[in-house]
Amino acid sequence: MKKLFLILTFTFLFASTVFGQTNDPLALGNPSNAGTELNLPGNYLVIHKGFTLSYNKERGAANWVAWHLQKSDIGKTERTNAFAPDTTLPVEWRILPTDYSGSGYDRGHMCPSKDRSDTEYNNQQTFLMSNMQPQAPKLNQQTWKYLEDYTRELVGQGNEAYVYAGCYGDKGKLSNKITIPTGCFKVIVVLPEGDNELKRIDKTTRIIAVDMPNDESVSRRWRTYLTTVDEIEKKTNYDFLSNVSKKIQKAVESIKDQSTEQLPQKNETNVPAKKNASKEREYQLGPRGGCYYLTESGAKKYVDKKHCSEVKDSTAQPAVREKKEPEPKDNEPKKENEPTEPESKPAEKPVSKDGRTYIKGSRGGCYYINSSGKKIYVDRGLCN
Ligand code: MN
Ligand code: MN
């Protein structure tokens, strides 16, 4: 055992020296200093293969979920829809997939399904209920999703990303268990692919921070909700990027992402609702001039008329299409099955992953040894 441990340690040290790479979702910091003691029910650290979170028993959801995204995470595995309770939590803390039933709120992923589509196992993990928040359907299926799509586009263009996502506020409970948040935030640190991320973060590092309302009034355009990390820190009391020097934090956390604001303000109204795009609604003009779409059950749902002007304004389409903006259009969601990066192979045996060496215990548990020499038990999948 000891020998194996040494071999693993050396393998890791070698790998990290040569590649300098750590995909630990918390490489940039643990925003709320979450810990693995069970007497921390409001800030309990859960490490899954693929993402790490701070669980809040009282909310029945995570305070935040953190993950690292790189090209190889995105593959061809279809959504497994494997909604399941998170069994790494004590039984009485767990949320069941049915706890959201009939509530009118979506089970909104924090770490998106598609961000873990390299293997079936990794995709299943994203369906753990600890990775879900009650999100208004329009937020989950449109605004929030378009930013998820955009992040994957950035990764497809040669970047990697560290992402923190969470929800805050309280407007009631689902099933007497799950707090319905008033808003959800996201902090996305974008870096060109490479090693030693922590050393590469400087005053010019791009950070996309958004804060979105959790209701149907939300605009489809995620850029409406750009904000600064400072603002989100003030609101949530978390400290993002705490492993980065104070000086650099001070610089990057006060900047609202600008690079997208040079775009003409056309986005929201000129792009037609796409036919057949999965989950994209098709707005229809009603006989009396109202604007509606058909819900899954076939009922007409009337919405703001501006949605229909997108469909009507067909003359604007070719002009928009031809213009070929260098900036990806976040509001034209990609079809789910569009081929992504061909080189995305499943990761090698993740025994030493995320900067840690995971060890299979004698009773089948999986753990790593933290800096104070303590065994920290984690999701068993990490040892596979
Ligand atoms: Mn979602
Ligand atoms: Mn900070």
Coordinates of C-alpha atoms and ligand atoms in Angstrom, one line a residue:
M1 CA 0.0 0.0 0.0
K2 CA 2.7 2.4 1.0
K3 CA 4.6 1.5 -2.1
L4 CA 1.6 2.2 -4.3
F5 CA 1.2 5.5 -2.6
L6 CA 4.8 6.4 -3.3
I7 CA 4.4 5.4 -6.9
L8 CA 1.3 7.5 -7.2
T9 CA 2.8 10.4 -5.5
F10 CA 5.8 10.3 -7.8
T11 CA 3.7 9.9 -10.8
F12 CA 1.7 12.9 -9.8
L13 CA 4.8 15.0 -9.0
F14 CA 6.3 14.0 -12.3
A15 CA 3.1 14.8 -14.2
S16 CA 2.7 18.1 -12.4
T17 CA 6.3 19.1 -13.0
V18 CA 6.2 18.3 -16.6
F19 CA 2.7 19.6 -17.3
G20 CA 2.2 21.9 -14.4
Q21 CA -1.4 21.2 -14.7
T22 CA -4.1 21.1 -12.0
N23 CA -7.7 20.8 -12.9
D24 CA -8.8 21.1 -9.3
P25 CA -12.0 23.2 -9.5
L26 CA -10.8 25.0 -6.4
A27 CA -7.4 25.8 -7.7
L28 CA -8.3 29.5 -7.6
G29 CA -9.8 29.3 -4.2
N30 CA -12.6 27.9 -2.0
P31 CA -15.1 30.9 -1.9
S32 CA -16.7 30.2 1.4
N33 CA -14.0 28.1 3.1
A34 CA -16.3 25.1 2.9
G35 CA -15.1 22.1 5.0
T36 CA -15.8 18.4 5.3
E37 CA -16.9 18.4 8.9
L38 CA -20.5 17.3 9.3
N39 CA -21.1 20.1 11.8
L40 CA -20.9 22.5 8.9
P41 CA -24.4 21.8 7.4
G42 CA -24.5 25.2 5.9
N43 CA -21.1 25.1 4.2
Y44 CA -20.3 21.4 3.7
L45 CA -17.6 20.6 1.1
V46 CA -18.5 17.9 -1.4
I47 CA -16.0 16.7 -3.9
H48 CA -17.3 14.9 -6.9
K49 CA -15.3 13.7 -9.9
G50 CA -15.9 16.7 -12.2
F51 CA -17.0 19.3 -9.8
T52 CA -16.8 20.5 -6.2
L53 CA -19.5 22.2 -4.2
S54 CA -20.4 23.8 -0.9
Y55 CA -23.7 22.2 0.3
N56 CA -26.2 24.0 2.4
K57 CA -28.6 21.6 4.2
E58 CA -31.0 24.4 5.1
R59 CA -31.4 25.4 1.4
G60 CA -31.4 21.9 0.1
A61 CA -29.0 23.0 -2.5
A62 CA -25.4 24.1 -3.0
N63 CA -24.2 27.6 -2.0
W64 CA -21.9 27.3 -5.0
V65 CA -20.6 24.7 -7.4
A66 CA -17.1 25.0 -8.9
W67 CA -15.7 23.2 -11.9
H68 CA -12.9 23.4 -14.5
L69 CA -13.7 23.2 -18.2
Q70 CA -11.4 22.1 -21.0
K71 CA -11.9 20.7 -24.4
S72 CA -11.6 17.1 -23.4
D73 CA -14.6 17.4 -21.1
I74 CA -16.9 18.0 -24.0
G75 CA -17.7 14.9 -26.0
K76 CA -20.5 13.0 -27.6
T77 CA -22.2 11.4 -24.6
E78 CA -25.8 12.3 -24.6
R79 CA -27.6 13.6 -21.6
T80 CA -28.1 10.7 -19.3
N81 CA -30.9 12.3 -17.3
A82 CA -29.7 10.3 -14.4
F83 CA -31.3 12.5 -11.8
A84 CA -30.4 11.0 -8.4
P85 CA -29.9 12.0 -4.8
D86 CA -26.4 12.8 -3.7
T87 CA -25.5 9.8 -1.6
T88 CA -22.3 11.4 -0.3
L89 CA -24.6 13.5 1.9
P90 CA -26.2 12.3 5.1
V91 CA -29.6 10.8 4.3
E92 CA -31.6 13.6 5.9
W93 CA -29.8 16.3 3.9
R94 CA -30.5 14.7 0.5
I95 CA -32.9 16.1 -2.1
L96 CA -34.8 13.6 -4.2
P97 CA -35.4 14.1 -7.9
T98 CA -39.1 14.2 -7.3
D99 CA -38.9 17.0 -4.8
Y100 CA -39.1 19.4 -7.7
S101 CA -42.1 17.7 -9.3
G102 CA -45.0 20.0 -10.3
S103 CA -43.4 23.0 -8.8
G104 CA -43.1 25.0 -12.0
Y105 CA -39.3 25.3 -11.4
D106 CA -36.8 23.4 -13.5
R107 CA -34.0 21.3 -12.0
G108 CA -31.4 23.7 -13.2
H109 CA -27.9 22.3 -13.5
M110 CA -25.0 24.4 -12.0
C111 CA -22.3 22.3 -13.7
P112 CA -24.0 21.7 -17.1
S113 CA -24.6 18.3 -18.4
K114 CA -22.8 19.1 -21.7
D115 CA -19.7 20.3 -19.8
R116 CA -19.3 16.7 -18.7
S117 CA -20.1 14.8 -21.9
D118 CA -16.8 13.0 -22.3
T119 CA -18.0 9.8 -20.5
E120 CA -21.3 8.5 -19.3
Y121 CA -20.2 8.4 -15.7
N122 CA -19.1 12.0 -15.8
N123 CA -22.3 13.0 -17.3
Q124 CA -24.4 11.1 -14.7
Q125 CA -22.6 13.0 -12.0
T126 CA -24.0 16.3 -13.2
F127 CA -27.5 14.9 -12.5
L128 CA -26.9 14.6 -8.8
M129 CA -29.5 16.7 -7.0
S130 CA -26.8 18.6 -5.2
N131 CA -25.9 20.1 -8.5
M132 CA -29.4 21.4 -9.1
Q133 CA -31.2 24.7 -8.2
P134 CA -34.8 25.6 -8.7
Q135 CA -34.6 27.8 -11.8
A136 CA -37.4 29.5 -13.6
P137 CA -37.8 27.7 -16.9
K138 CA -36.9 30.8 -19.0
L139 CA -33.7 31.3 -17.0
N140 CA -32.7 27.7 -17.2
Q141 CA -33.6 27.0 -20.8
Q142 CA -32.6 30.3 -22.3
T143 CA -30.5 33.0 -20.6
W144 CA -28.5 30.6 -18.3
K145 CA -28.1 28.1 -21.1
Y146 CA -26.9 30.6 -23.6
L147 CA -24.0 31.6 -21.3
E148 CA -23.2 27.9 -20.9
D149 CA -23.1 27.5 -24.7
Y150 CA -20.9 30.6 -25.0
T151 CA -18.5 29.3 -22.4
R152 CA -18.1 26.1 -24.3
E153 CA -17.6 28.1 -27.5
L154 CA -14.7 29.9 -25.7
V155 CA -13.2 26.6 -24.7
G156 CA -13.6 25.3 -28.3
Q157 CA -11.6 28.3 -29.4
G158 CA -8.6 27.3 -27.3
N159 CA -9.4 28.4 -23.8
E160 CA -10.0 26.7 -20.5
A161 CA -12.3 28.0 -17.8
Y162 CA -12.7 27.9 -14.1
V163 CA -16.4 28.4 -13.3
Y164 CA -18.3 29.1 -10.0
A165 CA -22.0 29.0 -10.1
G166 CA -24.6 29.4 -7.4
C167 CA -27.9 30.9 -6.4
Y168 CA -28.9 33.1 -3.5
G169 CA -32.0 34.7 -1.9
D170 CA -35.2 33.1 -0.7
K171 CA -38.7 33.3 -2.1
G172 CA -40.2 30.2 -0.5
K173 CA -39.7 26.5 -0.4
L174 CA -40.3 23.6 -2.7
S175 CA -41.6 20.4 -0.9
N176 CA -40.7 22.1 2.4
K177 CA -37.1 21.4 1.6
I178 CA -35.6 23.4 -1.2
T179 CA -35.2 27.2 -1.1
I180 CA -36.3 28.9 -4.2
P181 CA -33.6 31.5 -5.0
T182 CA -34.3 35.0 -6.1
G183 CA -31.2 35.0 -8.3
C184 CA -28.3 33.0 -9.6
F185 CA -24.7 34.1 -10.3
K186 CA -21.8 32.8 -12.2
V187 CA -18.1 33.7 -12.3
I188 CA -16.1 32.4 -15.3
V189 CA -12.4 32.8 -15.4
V190 CA -11.2 32.4 -19.0
L191 CA -7.6 31.5 -19.7
P192 CA -5.9 30.4 -22.9
E193 CA -5.2 26.6 -22.6
G194 CA -2.0 26.1 -20.7
D195 CA -0.4 25.2 -17.4
N196 CA 0.2 26.9 -14.1
E197 CA -3.1 28.7 -14.2
L198 CA -2.6 30.4 -10.9
K199 CA 0.6 32.0 -12.1
R200 CA -0.9 33.1 -15.4
I201 CA -3.8 35.0 -13.9
D202 CA -3.0 38.7 -14.2
K203 CA -4.7 42.0 -14.5
T204 CA -5.7 41.3 -18.0
T205 CA -7.4 37.9 -17.3
R206 CA -10.9 37.8 -18.7
I207 CA -13.6 37.2 -16.1
I208 CA -17.3 37.0 -17.0
A209 CA -19.4 37.6 -14.0
V210 CA -23.2 37.6 -14.2
D211 CA -26.1 37.9 -11.8
M212 CA -29.5 36.9 -13.1
P213 CA -33.0 37.1 -11.6
N214 CA -34.7 33.8 -11.1
D215 CA -38.0 34.5 -12.7
E216 CA -39.7 34.6 -16.1
S217 CA -39.0 38.4 -16.4
V218 CA -35.4 37.5 -17.2
S219 CA -34.2 38.8 -20.6
R220 CA -32.9 36.1 -23.0
R221 CA -29.7 38.0 -23.4
W222 CA -27.3 37.0 -20.8
R223 CA -25.1 40.1 -21.4
T224 CA -27.8 42.2 -19.8
Y225 CA -26.7 40.7 -16.5
L226 CA -22.9 41.2 -16.7
T227 CA -21.6 42.5 -13.4
T228 CA -18.3 42.4 -11.4
V229 CA -17.0 39.8 -9.1
D230 CA -16.9 42.5 -6.4
E231 CA -20.6 42.9 -6.7
I232 CA -21.3 39.2 -6.3
E233 CA -18.8 39.0 -3.4
K234 CA -20.7 41.8 -1.7
K235 CA -24.0 40.1 -2.2
T236 CA -23.0 36.6 -1.2
N237 CA -20.1 37.2 1.2
Y238 CA -18.0 34.7 -0.7
D239 CA -14.5 35.5 -1.7
F240 CA -13.7 34.3 -5.3
L241 CA -10.1 33.9 -6.5
S242 CA -8.8 33.9 -2.9
N243 CA -5.7 32.0 -4.0
V244 CA -4.8 34.8 -6.3
S245 CA -2.8 37.7 -4.9
K246 CA -4.9 40.5 -3.4
K247 CA -3.4 43.0 -5.8
I248 CA -4.6 41.0 -8.9
Q249 CA -8.0 40.2 -7.3
K250 CA -8.5 43.9 -6.7
A251 CA -7.8 44.6 -10.3
V252 CA -9.8 41.9 -12.0
E253 CA -12.7 41.7 -9.6
S254 CA -13.8 45.3 -10.3
I255 CA -13.9 45.0 -14.1
K256 CA -17.2 44.2 -15.8
D257 CA -16.5 42.1 -18.9
Q258 CA -16.2 44.6 -21.8
S259 CA -15.1 42.7 -24.8
T260 CA -18.7 41.9 -25.7
E261 CA -20.0 45.4 -25.5
Q262 CA -18.4 46.5 -28.8
L263 CA -21.0 44.4 -30.5
P264 CA -23.9 46.3 -32.1
Q265 CA -26.9 46.2 -29.9
K266 CA -28.8 44.0 -32.3
N267 CA -28.7 40.7 -30.6
E268 CA -31.9 40.3 -28.8
T269 CA -34.4 41.4 -31.4
N270 CA -32.9 40.5 -34.8
V271 CA -32.2 36.8 -34.5
P272 CA -35.2 34.7 -35.3
A273 CA -36.3 32.0 -33.0
K274 CA -34.8 28.9 -34.6
K275 CA -37.0 26.2 -35.8
N276 CA -36.2 22.7 -34.6
A277 CA -33.5 24.0 -32.3
S278 CA -33.9 21.8 -29.3
K279 CA -35.9 23.4 -26.6
E280 CA -36.0 26.7 -28.4
R281 CA -39.5 28.0 -28.4
E282 CA -41.3 28.8 -31.6
Y283 CA -43.3 31.9 -31.1
Q284 CA -46.5 32.3 -33.0
L285 CA -48.7 35.3 -33.8
G286 CA -52.2 34.7 -32.6
P287 CA -55.3 35.7 -34.6
R288 CA -55.8 38.8 -32.5
G289 CA -52.2 39.9 -32.6
G290 CA -51.1 38.3 -29.4
C291 CA -47.8 36.4 -29.3
Y292 CA -47.7 32.9 -27.9
Y293 CA -45.8 29.6 -27.9
L294 CA -47.1 26.1 -27.4
T295 CA -46.1 24.4 -24.2
E296 CA -45.1 20.8 -24.1
S297 CA -48.7 19.9 -23.3
G298 CA -49.9 21.9 -26.3
A299 CA -51.4 24.8 -24.4
K300 CA -51.0 28.3 -25.8
K301 CA -48.9 30.4 -23.5
Y302 CA -49.1 34.1 -24.3
V303 CA -45.9 36.2 -23.9
D304 CA -44.6 39.7 -24.5
K305 CA -45.2 40.7 -28.1
K306 CA -41.6 41.5 -28.7
H307 CA -40.9 37.7 -29.0
C308 CA -43.1 37.6 -32.1
S309 CA -41.4 40.6 -33.8
E310 CA -38.3 38.3 -34.1
V311 CA -40.3 35.8 -36.1
K312 CA -42.0 38.4 -38.2
D313 CA -38.9 40.4 -39.1
S314 CA -37.6 37.8 -41.6
T315 CA -36.1 40.5 -43.9
A316 CA -33.5 41.1 -41.2
Q317 CA -32.2 37.6 -41.3
P318 CA -29.9 37.4 -44.3
A319 CA -28.2 40.6 -43.3
V320 CA -27.4 39.3 -39.8
R321 CA -26.3 36.0 -41.1
E322 CA -23.9 37.4 -43.7
K323 CA -22.3 39.7 -41.4
K324 CA -20.3 36.9 -39.7
E325 CA -19.5 38.4 -36.3
P326 CA -16.2 37.2 -35.0
E327 CA -17.9 37.1 -31.6
P328 CA -20.0 34.0 -31.2
K329 CA -23.7 34.6 -31.1
D330 CA -24.8 33.4 -27.7
N331 CA -28.4 33.7 -28.4
E332 CA -28.4 31.2 -31.2
P333 CA -28.1 28.0 -29.1
K334 CA -26.4 25.1 -30.8
K335 CA -28.1 21.9 -31.5
E336 CA -27.4 19.5 -28.8
N337 CA -25.8 16.9 -31.1
E338 CA -23.6 19.2 -33.1
P339 CA -20.2 17.6 -33.3
T340 CA -17.7 19.1 -30.9
E341 CA -14.0 18.6 -30.7
P342 CA -12.9 15.5 -32.4
E343 CA -10.0 15.0 -30.1
S344 CA -12.0 14.7 -26.9
K345 CA -11.0 11.4 -25.5
P346 CA -12.1 10.1 -22.1
A347 CA -9.5 11.0 -19.5
E348 CA -6.9 8.5 -18.6
K349 CA -7.2 6.6 -15.3
P350 CA -7.9 9.5 -13.0
V351 CA -6.0 8.1 -10.0
S352 CA -4.1 11.3 -9.6
K353 CA -6.3 14.0 -10.8
D354 CA -7.0 17.6 -10.0
G355 CA -3.7 17.8 -8.2
R356 CA -4.6 15.1 -5.8
T357 CA -3.8 11.4 -5.5
Y358 CA -6.9 9.4 -4.8
I359 CA -6.6 6.1 -3.0
K360 CA -9.0 3.2 -2.8
G361 CA -9.5 2.2 0.8
S362 CA -9.8 -1.4 2.0
R363 CA -13.6 -1.1 2.3
G364 CA -14.0 0.3 -1.2
G365 CA -14.1 4.0 -0.2
C366 CA -12.1 6.5 -2.0
Y367 CA -10.0 9.2 -0.3
Y368 CA -7.1 11.5 -0.6
I369 CA -4.8 12.8 2.1
N370 CA -5.0 16.5 2.8
S371 CA -2.2 18.8 3.8
S372 CA -2.7 18.0 7.5
G373 CA -2.4 14.2 6.8
K374 CA -6.1 13.5 7.2
K375 CA -8.0 11.1 5.0
I376 CA -10.7 13.0 3.1
Y377 CA -13.3 10.6 1.7
V378 CA -14.7 11.6 -1.7
D379 CA -16.9 10.2 -4.5
R380 CA -15.9 6.7 -5.3
G381 CA -15.8 7.5 -9.0
L382 CA -12.6 9.5 -8.4
C383 CA -10.8 6.2 -7.7
N384 CA -11.9 4.5 -10.9
Ligands
MN1 MN -29.7 24.1 -17.2
MN2 MN -12.0 37.7 -4.3

